[in-house]
mmCIF file of N, CA and C in Angstrom:
data_model
loop_
_atom_site.group_PDB
_atom_site.id
_atom_site.type_symbol
_atom_site.label_atom_id
_atom_site.label_comp_id
_atom_site.label_asym_id
_atom_site.label_seq_id
_atom_site.Cartn_x
_atom_site.Cartn_y
_atom_site.Cartn_z
ATOM 1 N N MET A 38 -19.745 48.460 18.497
ATOM 2 C CA MET A 38 -18.302 48.091 18.686
ATOM 3 C C MET A 38 -17.781 49.000 18.651
ATOM 4 N N SER A 39 -17.634 49.865 19.759
ATOM 5 C CA SER A 39 -16.404 50.891 19.658
ATOM 6 C C SER A 39 -15.070 50.571 19.268
ATOM 7 N N MET A 40 -14.484 51.089 18.977
ATOM 8 C CA MET A 40 -12.739 50.698 18.701
ATOM 9 C C MET A 40 -12.257 52.165 19.215
ATOM 10 N N SER A 41 -10.475 51.734 19.369
ATOM 11 C CA SER A 41 -9.970 52.849 20.073
ATOM 12 C C SER A 41 -9.103 53.364 18.649
ATOM 13 N N VAL A 42 -8.412 53.874 18.484
ATOM 14 C CA VAL A 42 -7.736 54.667 17.403
ATOM 15 C C VAL A 42 -6.590 53.511 17.723
ATOM 16 N N SER A 43 -6.060 52.794 18.861
ATOM 17 C CA SER A 43 -4.882 52.061 17.996
ATOM 18 C C SER A 43 -5.304 50.486 17.616
ATOM 19 N N GLN A 44 -6.632 50.329 17.649
ATOM 20 C CA GLN A 44 -7.560 49.115 17.361
ATOM 21 C C GLN A 44 -7.119 49.107 15.680
ATOM 22 N N LEU A 45 -7.311 47.601 15.865
ATOM 23 C CA LEU A 45 -7.888 47.324 13.889
ATOM 24 C C LEU A 45 -8.190 46.253 14.593
ATOM 25 N N ASN A 46 -9.680 46.394 13.183
ATOM 26 C CA ASN A 46 -10.995 45.132 13.280
ATOM 27 C C ASN A 46 -10.188 43.805 12.207
ATOM 28 N N LEU A 47 -9.552 43.203 12.323
ATOM 29 C CA LEU A 47 -9.176 42.553 10.689
ATOM 30 C C LEU A 47 -9.853 41.900 10.540
ATOM 31 N N PHE A 48 -11.561 41.138 11.806
ATOM 32 C CA PHE A 48 -12.093 40.644 11.013
ATOM 33 C C PHE A 48 -13.438 40.998 10.212
ATOM 34 N N ASP A 49 -13.397 42.192 10.109
ATOM 35 C CA ASP A 49 -14.346 42.977 9.268
ATOM 36 C C ASP A 49 -13.844 43.169 7.879
ATOM 37 N N THR A 50 -12.153 43.461 8.073
ATOM 38 C CA THR A 50 -12.114 44.293 6.284
ATOM 39 C C THR A 50 -11.063 43.335 6.170
ATOM 40 N N THR A 51 -10.971 42.093 6.105
ATOM 41 C CA THR A 51 -9.912 42.168 5.733
ATOM 42 C C THR A 51 -10.462 39.857 5.259
ATOM 43 N N VAL A 52 -8.518 39.379 4.648
ATOM 44 C CA VAL A 52 -9.190 37.794 4.379
ATOM 45 C C VAL A 52 -10.017 37.668 5.710
ATOM 46 N N LEU A 53 -9.492 37.229 6.838
ATOM 47 C CA LEU A 53 -9.735 36.597 8.128
ATOM 48 C C LEU A 53 -11.839 37.160 8.039
ATOM 49 N N SER A 54 -12.334 37.554 7.843
ATOM 50 C CA SER A 54 -13.473 37.947 7.981
ATOM 51 C C SER A 54 -14.141 36.794 7.545
ATOM 52 N N GLY A 55 -15.393 36.427 7.760
ATOM 53 C CA GLY A 55 -16.244 35.693 7.603
ATOM 54 C C GLY A 55 -15.857 33.742 8.565
ATOM 55 N N GLU A 56 -15.789 33.445 7.278
ATOM 56 C CA GLU A 56 -15.703 31.808 8.182
ATOM 57 C C GLU A 56 -14.440 31.269 9.393
ATOM 58 N N LEU A 57 -13.176 32.288 8.496
ATOM 59 C CA LEU A 57 -11.954 31.872 9.073
ATOM 60 C C LEU A 57 -12.556 32.747 10.147
ATOM 61 N N ALA A 58 -13.240 33.803 10.477
ATOM 62 C CA ALA A 58 -13.086 33.994 12.392
ATOM 63 C C ALA A 58 -13.762 33.340 13.651
ATOM 64 N N ALA A 59 -14.463 32.047 13.010
ATOM 65 C CA ALA A 59 -14.828 31.728 13.380
ATOM 66 C C ALA A 59 -13.771 30.359 14.782
ATOM 67 N N LEU A 60 -12.457 30.309 13.603
ATOM 68 C CA LEU A 60 -11.382 30.003 13.893
ATOM 69 C C LEU A 60 -10.505 30.679 14.824
ATOM 70 N N TRP A 61 -10.813 31.333 15.621
ATOM 71 C CA TRP A 61 -9.814 32.208 16.272
ATOM 72 C C TRP A 61 -10.806 33.128 17.714
ATOM 73 N N SER A 62 -10.146 32.896 18.165
ATOM 74 C CA SER A 62 -11.319 34.247 19.545
ATOM 75 C C SER A 62 -10.120 35.157 20.120
ATOM 76 N N LEU A 63 -10.614 36.168 20.146
ATOM 77 C CA LEU A 63 -9.833 37.308 20.943
ATOM 78 C C LEU A 63 -9.803 37.804 21.740
ATOM 79 N N ASP A 64 -11.055 36.536 22.449
ATOM 80 C CA ASP A 64 -11.162 37.614 24.227
ATOM 81 C C ASP A 64 -11.076 36.504 24.626
ATOM 82 N N ASP A 65 -10.201 36.887 26.057
ATOM 83 C CA ASP A 65 -9.790 35.689 26.787
ATOM 84 C C ASP A 65 -10.150 34.561 27.508
ATOM 85 N N ASP A 66 -11.623 35.073 27.386
ATOM 86 C CA ASP A 66 -12.237 33.949 28.568
ATOM 87 C C ASP A 66 -12.713 32.855 27.638
ATOM 88 N N GLN A 67 -13.147 32.804 26.883
ATOM 89 C CA GLN A 67 -12.808 31.893 25.093
ATOM 90 C C GLN A 67 -11.889 31.291 24.902
ATOM 91 N N PRO A 68 -11.831 29.999 24.977
ATOM 92 C CA PRO A 68 -10.922 29.451 24.565
ATOM 93 C C PRO A 68 -10.911 28.970 23.007
ATOM 94 N N ILE A 69 -9.531 29.397 22.509
ATOM 95 C CA ILE A 69 -9.614 28.770 21.232
ATOM 96 C C ILE A 69 -9.306 27.719 20.685
ATOM 97 N N PRO A 70 -10.634 27.194 19.885
ATOM 98 C CA PRO A 70 -11.427 26.238 19.702
ATOM 99 C C PRO A 70 -10.403 25.305 18.428
ATOM 100 N N GLU A 71 -9.809 24.094 18.854
ATOM 101 C CA GLU A 71 -9.381 23.424 18.400
ATOM 102 C C GLU A 71 -9.955 23.221 16.737
ATOM 103 N N VAL A 72 -8.763 23.300 15.797
ATOM 104 C CA VAL A 72 -9.124 23.267 14.399
ATOM 105 C C VAL A 72 -8.699 21.457 13.916
ATOM 106 N N CYS A 73 -9.547 20.849 13.510
ATOM 107 C CA CYS A 73 -9.762 19.461 12.541
ATOM 108 C C CYS A 73 -9.735 19.740 11.385
ATOM 109 N N ILE A 74 -8.579 19.525 10.758
ATOM 110 C CA ILE A 74 -8.584 19.011 9.059
ATOM 111 C C ILE A 74 -8.281 17.423 9.339
ATOM 112 N N PRO A 75 -9.226 16.777 8.120
ATOM 113 C CA PRO A 75 -9.862 15.793 7.762
ATOM 114 C C PRO A 75 -8.744 15.682 6.755
ATOM 115 N N SER A 76 -8.060 14.011 7.239
ATOM 116 C CA SER A 76 -6.910 14.021 5.968
ATOM 117 C C SER A 76 -7.828 13.233 5.331
ATOM 118 N N PRO A 77 -7.379 13.341 3.877
ATOM 119 C CA PRO A 77 -8.074 12.722 2.752
ATOM 120 C C PRO A 77 -7.705 11.065 2.691
ATOM 121 N N HIS A 78 -8.320 10.248 2.657
ATOM 122 C CA HIS A 78 -8.839 9.199 2.391
ATOM 123 C C HIS A 78 -7.875 8.491 1.037
ATOM 124 N N PRO A 79 -6.862 7.595 1.602
ATOM 125 C CA PRO A 79 -5.673 7.177 0.621
ATOM 126 C C PRO A 79 -6.504 6.237 -0.053
ATOM 127 N N PHE A 80 -6.242 6.122 -1.898
ATOM 128 C CA PHE A 80 -7.065 5.909 -2.264
ATOM 129 C C PHE A 80 -6.573 3.937 -2.430
ATOM 130 N N ARG A 81 -7.804 3.139 -1.926
ATOM 131 C CA ARG A 81 -7.848 1.822 -1.761
ATOM 132 C C ARG A 81 -7.715 0.626 -3.157
ATOM 133 N N ILE A 82 -7.387 0.250 -3.192
ATOM 134 C CA ILE A 82 -7.094 -0.737 -4.547
ATOM 135 C C ILE A 82 -8.875 -1.525 -4.091
ATOM 136 N N PRO A 83 -9.416 -1.762 -4.462
ATOM 137 C CA PRO A 83 -11.053 -2.710 -4.387
ATOM 138 C C PRO A 83 -10.406 -3.792 -4.104
ATOM 139 N N GLN A 84 -10.865 -4.999 -3.279
ATOM 140 C CA GLN A 84 -10.556 -5.958 -2.996
ATOM 141 C C GLN A 84 -11.441 -6.987 -4.555
ATOM 142 N N ARG A 85 -10.839 -7.606 -4.908
ATOM 143 C CA ARG A 85 -11.600 -8.461 -6.156
ATOM 144 C C ARG A 85 -11.132 -10.184 -6.106
ATOM 145 N N ASP A 86 -12.392 -11.016 -5.819
ATOM 146 C CA ASP A 86 -12.229 -12.428 -6.842
ATOM 147 C C ASP A 86 -11.695 -12.221 -7.975
ATOM 148 N N PHE A 87 -10.333 -13.226 -7.699
ATOM 149 C CA PHE A 87 -9.908 -13.550 -8.973
ATOM 150 C C PHE A 87 -9.850 -14.503 -9.784
ATOM 151 N N ARG A 88 -9.806 -13.778 -10.667
ATOM 152 C CA ARG A 88 -11.105 -14.579 -12.782
ATOM 153 C C ARG A 88 -10.239 -15.053 -13.307
ATOM 154 N N LEU A 89 -10.068 -16.110 -13.427
ATOM 155 C CA LEU A 89 -8.340 -16.336 -14.386
ATOM 156 C C LEU A 89 -9.169 -16.100 -16.642
ATOM 157 N N ASN A 90 -8.906 -15.143 -17.173
ATOM 158 C CA ASN A 90 -9.308 -15.177 -18.262
ATOM 159 C C ASN A 90 -8.215 -15.760 -19.641
ATOM 160 N N GLY A 91 -8.655 -17.094 -20.153
ATOM 161 C CA GLY A 91 -8.101 -17.579 -20.758
ATOM 162 C C GLY A 91 -6.970 -18.505 -20.183
ATOM 163 N N VAL A 92 -6.112 -18.424 -20.647
ATOM 164 C CA VAL A 92 -4.382 -19.465 -20.451
ATOM 165 C C VAL A 92 -3.978 -19.000 -18.916
ATOM 166 N N ARG A 93 -3.424 -19.982 -18.212
ATOM 167 C CA ARG A 93 -2.573 -19.484 -16.997
ATOM 168 C C ARG A 93 -1.790 -18.822 -17.647
ATOM 169 N N GLY A 94 -0.889 -19.434 -17.632
ATOM 170 C CA GLY A 94 0.633 -18.653 -18.313
ATOM 171 C C GLY A 94 1.718 -19.367 -17.666
ATOM 172 N N LEU A 95 1.509 -20.448 -16.859
ATOM 173 C CA LEU A 95 2.345 -20.843 -16.415
ATOM 174 C C LEU A 95 3.626 -21.314 -17.038
ATOM 175 N N ALA A 96 4.618 -21.306 -16.526
ATOM 176 C CA ALA A 96 6.359 -20.783 -16.799
ATOM 177 C C ALA A 96 6.960 -22.347 -17.207
ATOM 178 N N GLN A 97 7.349 -22.790 -17.990
ATOM 179 C CA GLN A 97 7.733 -23.475 -18.595
ATOM 180 C C GLN A 97 9.571 -24.267 -17.902
ATOM 181 N N GLY A 98 9.412 -25.502 -17.381
ATOM 182 C CA GLY A 98 10.744 -25.986 -16.310
ATOM 183 C C GLY A 98 10.509 -25.484 -15.311
ATOM 184 N N GLY A 99 11.478 -26.395 -14.355
ATOM 185 C CA GLY A 99 11.198 -26.343 -13.378
ATOM 186 C C GLY A 99 12.221 -25.114 -12.795
ATOM 187 N N LYS A 100 13.201 -24.672 -13.121
ATOM 188 C CA LYS A 100 13.856 -23.151 -12.755
ATOM 189 C C LYS A 100 12.905 -22.242 -13.354
ATOM 190 N N ALA A 101 12.086 -22.135 -13.989
ATOM 191 C CA ALA A 101 11.412 -21.088 -14.854
ATOM 192 C C ALA A 101 10.237 -21.000 -13.545
ATOM 193 N N ARG A 102 9.534 -21.769 -13.163
ATOM 194 C CA ARG A 102 8.386 -22.303 -12.778
ATOM 195 C C ARG A 102 8.437 -22.007 -10.872
ATOM 196 N N ALA A 103 10.448 -22.459 -10.435
ATOM 197 C CA ALA A 103 11.078 -21.899 -9.199
ATOM 198 C C ALA A 103 10.817 -20.109 -9.475
ATOM 199 N N GLU A 104 11.481 -19.402 -10.321
ATOM 200 C CA GLU A 104 11.238 -18.166 -10.384
ATOM 201 C C GLU A 104 9.864 -17.280 -9.825
ATOM 202 N N ALA A 105 8.864 -18.791 -11.079
ATOM 203 C CA ALA A 105 7.935 -17.433 -10.452
ATOM 204 C C ALA A 105 7.248 -17.501 -9.334
ATOM 205 N N ASN A 106 6.984 -19.082 -8.762
ATOM 206 C CA ASN A 106 6.596 -18.950 -7.300
ATOM 207 C C ASN A 106 7.291 -18.267 -6.483
ATOM 208 N N LEU A 107 8.756 -17.794 -6.567
ATOM 209 C CA LEU A 107 9.539 -16.950 -5.982
ATOM 210 C C LEU A 107 9.195 -15.390 -6.053
ATOM 211 N N ALA A 108 8.736 -14.997 -7.345
ATOM 212 C CA ALA A 108 7.717 -13.620 -7.538
ATOM 213 C C ALA A 108 6.530 -13.345 -7.006
ATOM 214 N N ALA A 109 5.826 -15.015 -7.096
ATOM 215 C CA ALA A 109 4.586 -14.621 -6.254
ATOM 216 C C ALA A 109 4.571 -14.145 -4.818
ATOM 217 N N ILE A 110 6.010 -14.925 -3.884
ATOM 218 C CA ILE A 110 6.141 -15.011 -2.183
ATOM 219 C C ILE A 110 6.684 -13.622 -2.380
ATOM 220 N N ALA A 111 7.794 -13.192 -3.151
ATOM 221 C CA ALA A 111 7.923 -12.076 -3.096
ATOM 222 C C ALA A 111 6.893 -10.468 -3.085
ATOM 223 N N LEU A 112 5.754 -10.873 -3.987
ATOM 224 C CA LEU A 112 5.183 -9.801 -3.808
ATOM 225 C C LEU A 112 3.707 -10.019 -2.658
ATOM 226 N N LEU A 113 3.787 -11.081 -2.794
ATOM 227 C CA LEU A 113 2.586 -11.327 -1.628
ATOM 228 C C LEU A 113 3.394 -10.677 0.471
ATOM 229 N N GLY A 114 4.346 -11.025 0.068
ATOM 230 C CA GLY A 114 5.492 -9.939 0.973
ATOM 231 C C GLY A 114 4.837 -8.468 1.119
ATOM 232 N N THR A 115 5.171 -8.339 -0.166
ATOM 233 C CA THR A 115 4.380 -6.452 -0.007
ATOM 234 C C THR A 115 3.911 -6.117 -0.301
ATOM 235 N N LEU A 116 2.656 -6.844 -0.058
ATOM 236 C CA LEU A 116 0.733 -6.409 -0.391
ATOM 237 C C LEU A 116 0.776 -6.553 1.098
ATOM 238 N N GLU A 117 1.470 -7.756 1.675
ATOM 239 C CA GLU A 117 1.335 -7.539 3.144
ATOM 240 C C GLU A 117 1.824 -6.283 3.944
ATOM 241 N N ARG A 118 3.154 -6.236 3.491
ATOM 242 C CA ARG A 118 3.753 -4.855 3.536
ATOM 243 C C ARG A 118 3.206 -3.607 4.106
ATOM 244 N N GLU A 119 2.504 -3.132 2.859
ATOM 245 C CA GLU A 119 1.676 -2.415 2.310
ATOM 246 C C GLU A 119 0.584 -2.009 2.937
ATOM 247 N N ASP A 120 -0.387 -3.418 3.302
ATOM 248 C CA ASP A 120 -1.032 -3.722 3.583
ATOM 249 C C ASP A 120 -2.568 -2.972 2.600
ATOM 250 N N ARG A 121 -2.441 -3.453 1.604
ATOM 251 C CA ARG A 121 -3.106 -3.271 0.669
ATOM 252 C C ARG A 121 -3.232 -5.065 -0.591
ATOM 253 N N ASN A 122 -4.686 -4.407 -1.636
ATOM 254 C CA ASN A 122 -4.526 -5.519 -2.059
ATOM 255 C C ASN A 122 -4.287 -5.765 -3.685
ATOM 256 N N ALA A 123 -4.256 -6.491 -4.325
ATOM 257 C CA ALA A 123 -3.223 -6.764 -5.418
ATOM 258 C C ALA A 123 -4.074 -6.331 -6.385
ATOM 259 N N THR A 124 -3.180 -5.713 -7.565
ATOM 260 C CA THR A 124 -4.019 -5.206 -8.726
ATOM 261 C C THR A 124 -4.106 -6.327 -9.882
ATOM 262 N N GLU A 125 -4.848 -5.879 -10.781
ATOM 263 C CA GLU A 125 -4.988 -7.115 -11.922
ATOM 264 C C GLU A 125 -3.734 -7.919 -12.528
ATOM 265 N N ALA A 126 -2.926 -7.150 -12.740
ATOM 266 C CA ALA A 126 -1.971 -7.598 -12.838
ATOM 267 C C ALA A 126 -1.289 -8.054 -12.442
ATOM 268 N N GLU A 127 -1.081 -7.619 -10.386
ATOM 269 C CA GLU A 127 -0.573 -8.494 -9.414
ATOM 270 C C GLU A 127 -1.237 -9.622 -9.132
ATOM 271 N N GLN A 128 -2.407 -9.620 -9.374
ATOM 272 C CA GLN A 128 -2.792 -10.787 -9.389
ATOM 273 C C GLN A 128 -2.352 -11.758 -10.068
ATOM 274 N N ASP A 129 -2.772 -11.548 -11.408
ATOM 275 C CA ASP A 129 -2.010 -12.627 -12.272
ATOM 276 C C ASP A 129 -0.950 -13.500 -11.875
ATOM 277 N N VAL A 130 -0.092 -12.372 -11.114
ATOM 278 C CA VAL A 130 1.533 -12.955 -11.044
ATOM 279 C C VAL A 130 1.087 -14.127 -9.782
ATOM 280 N N LEU A 131 0.447 -13.540 -8.936
ATOM 281 C CA LEU A 131 0.062 -14.301 -7.686
ATOM 282 C C LEU A 131 -0.192 -16.143 -8.208
ATOM 283 N N ALA A 132 -1.055 -15.619 -9.273
ATOM 284 C CA ALA A 132 -1.900 -16.814 -9.864
ATOM 285 C C ALA A 132 -1.115 -18.219 -10.504
ATOM 286 N N ARG A 133 0.135 -17.445 -10.720
ATOM 287 C CA ARG A 133 1.344 -18.442 -11.865
ATOM 288 C C ARG A 133 2.041 -19.335 -10.298
ATOM 289 N N PHE A 134 1.972 -19.130 -8.895
ATOM 290 C CA PHE A 134 2.324 -19.791 -8.137
ATOM 291 C C PHE A 134 2.130 -21.288 -8.266
ATOM 292 N N THR A 135 2.855 -22.261 -8.234
ATOM 293 C CA THR A 135 1.975 -23.641 -8.888
ATOM 294 C C THR A 135 2.359 -24.493 -6.980
ATOM 295 N N GLY A 136 3.443 -23.285 -6.293
ATOM 296 C CA GLY A 136 4.038 -24.764 -5.258
ATOM 297 C C GLY A 136 5.709 -25.059 -4.967
ATOM 298 N N PHE A 137 5.930 -25.466 -4.938
ATOM 299 C CA PHE A 137 7.436 -26.189 -5.293
ATOM 300 C C PHE A 137 6.784 -27.719 -4.626
ATOM 301 N N GLY A 138 6.171 -28.492 -3.872
ATOM 302 C CA GLY A 138 5.535 -29.695 -3.675
ATOM 303 C C GLY A 138 7.521 -30.559 -3.183
ATOM 304 N N ALA A 139 7.000 -31.944 -3.092
ATOM 305 C CA ALA A 139 8.264 -32.627 -2.879
ATOM 306 C C ALA A 139 8.873 -33.152 -3.563
ATOM 307 N N GLY A 140 9.376 -32.931 -4.939
ATOM 308 C CA GLY A 140 9.810 -33.582 -5.947
ATOM 309 C C GLY A 140 11.070 -32.834 -6.495
ATOM 310 N N GLU A 141 11.579 -33.073 -7.635
ATOM 311 C CA GLU A 141 12.706 -32.518 -8.345
ATOM 312 C C GLU A 141 12.895 -30.657 -8.245
ATOM 313 N N LEU A 142 11.841 -30.017 -7.946
ATOM 314 C CA LEU A 142 11.531 -28.525 -8.056
ATOM 315 C C LEU A 142 11.611 -28.622 -6.255
ATOM 316 N N ALA A 143 11.383 -28.965 -5.387
ATOM 317 C CA ALA A 143 11.673 -28.045 -4.413
ATOM 318 C C ALA A 143 13.323 -29.169 -3.749
ATOM 319 N N ASN A 144 13.766 -29.875 -4.153
ATOM 320 C CA ASN A 144 14.796 -30.382 -3.911
ATOM 321 C C ASN A 144 15.773 -29.849 -4.560
ATOM 322 N N SER A 145 15.779 -28.518 -5.718
ATOM 323 C CA SER A 145 16.618 -27.866 -6.497
ATOM 324 C C SER A 145 17.036 -26.964 -5.927
ATOM 325 N N LEU A 146 15.800 -26.112 -5.145
ATOM 326 C CA LEU A 146 16.120 -24.494 -4.536
ATOM 327 C C LEU A 146 15.945 -25.530 -3.228
ATOM 328 N N PHE A 147 15.938 -26.207 -2.184
ATOM 329 C CA PHE A 147 15.982 -26.170 -1.735
ATOM 330 C C PHE A 147 16.838 -28.178 -0.598
ATOM 331 N N PRO A 148 17.359 -27.810 -1.424
ATOM 332 C CA PRO A 148 18.354 -29.228 -1.016
ATOM 333 C C PRO A 148 18.386 -29.426 0.473
ATOM 334 N N PRO A 149 18.448 -31.186 0.319
ATOM 335 C CA PRO A 149 18.137 -32.104 2.284
ATOM 336 C C PRO A 149 20.033 -30.640 2.682
ATOM 337 N N THR A 150 19.612 -31.183 3.845
ATOM 338 C CA THR A 150 20.914 -30.789 4.303
ATOM 339 C C THR A 150 22.101 -30.995 4.474
ATOM 340 N N GLY A 151 22.980 -30.515 4.070
ATOM 341 C CA GLY A 151 24.535 -30.998 3.804
ATOM 342 C C GLY A 151 24.703 -30.962 2.209
ATOM 343 N N ARG A 152 23.710 -30.761 1.658
ATOM 344 C CA ARG A 152 23.956 -30.737 0.315
ATOM 345 C C ARG A 152 24.268 -29.420 -0.221
ATOM 346 N N GLU A 153 24.681 -28.945 -1.556
ATOM 347 C CA GLU A 153 24.574 -27.604 -2.055
ATOM 348 C C GLU A 153 22.910 -27.130 -3.031
ATOM 349 N N VAL A 154 23.206 -26.630 -3.362
ATOM 350 C CA VAL A 154 21.831 -25.465 -4.372
ATOM 351 C C VAL A 154 21.996 -26.276 -5.309
ATOM 352 N N ARG A 155 21.719 -27.081 -6.162
ATOM 353 C CA ARG A 155 21.223 -28.019 -7.934
ATOM 354 C C ARG A 155 22.437 -26.767 -8.679
ATOM 355 N N LYS A 156 23.231 -26.555 -9.323
ATOM 356 C CA LYS A 156 24.065 -25.916 -10.184
ATOM 357 C C LYS A 156 23.263 -25.531 -11.548
ATOM 358 N N GLY A 157 23.390 -23.769 -11.127
ATOM 359 C CA GLY A 157 22.788 -22.626 -12.214
ATOM 360 C C GLY A 157 21.389 -22.721 -11.197
ATOM 361 N N TRP A 158 21.293 -22.942 -10.232
ATOM 362 C CA TRP A 158 19.671 -22.398 -9.408
ATOM 363 C C TRP A 158 20.604 -21.774 -7.729
ATOM 364 N N GLU A 159 21.676 -21.623 -7.854
ATOM 365 C CA GLU A 159 21.785 -20.891 -6.858
ATOM 366 C C GLU A 159 21.652 -19.176 -6.955
ATOM 367 N N SER A 160 21.065 -18.653 -7.851
ATOM 368 C CA SER A 160 20.804 -17.348 -8.107
ATOM 369 C C SER A 160 19.172 -17.213 -7.492
ATOM 370 N N LEU A 161 18.543 -18.034 -7.516
ATOM 371 C CA LEU A 161 17.060 -18.164 -7.516
ATOM 372 C C LEU A 161 17.871 -18.602 -5.310
ATOM 373 N N ALA A 162 18.205 -19.023 -4.736
ATOM 374 C CA ALA A 162 18.083 -19.507 -2.952
ATOM 375 C C ALA A 162 18.653 -18.283 -2.395
#
């Protein structure tokens, strides 16, 4: 390879030598190849079946159960939006969901049409 006085070969004597030289083409006849840098795979919480270890730890009283149910529903919304599996701690929160049923718990939080939310439950509605 002959070089004129005004030509500097960067690929033999600089950091651009070696593997990086393959990324560029100084020849007008050859296209510059696209460089694809793979994106790292995001950490994914493994999917695990929930196994109850010990006591379920359900809240005591109607209002506390309603709060636990609403926490589980909110957490489920977060998991769906973030498209991820629940951590073990989050699975514990989800396991405390008991539902609202058709009795006092449901009627306190979801009153029939025309009625107000039960006094003291307004913050949950």
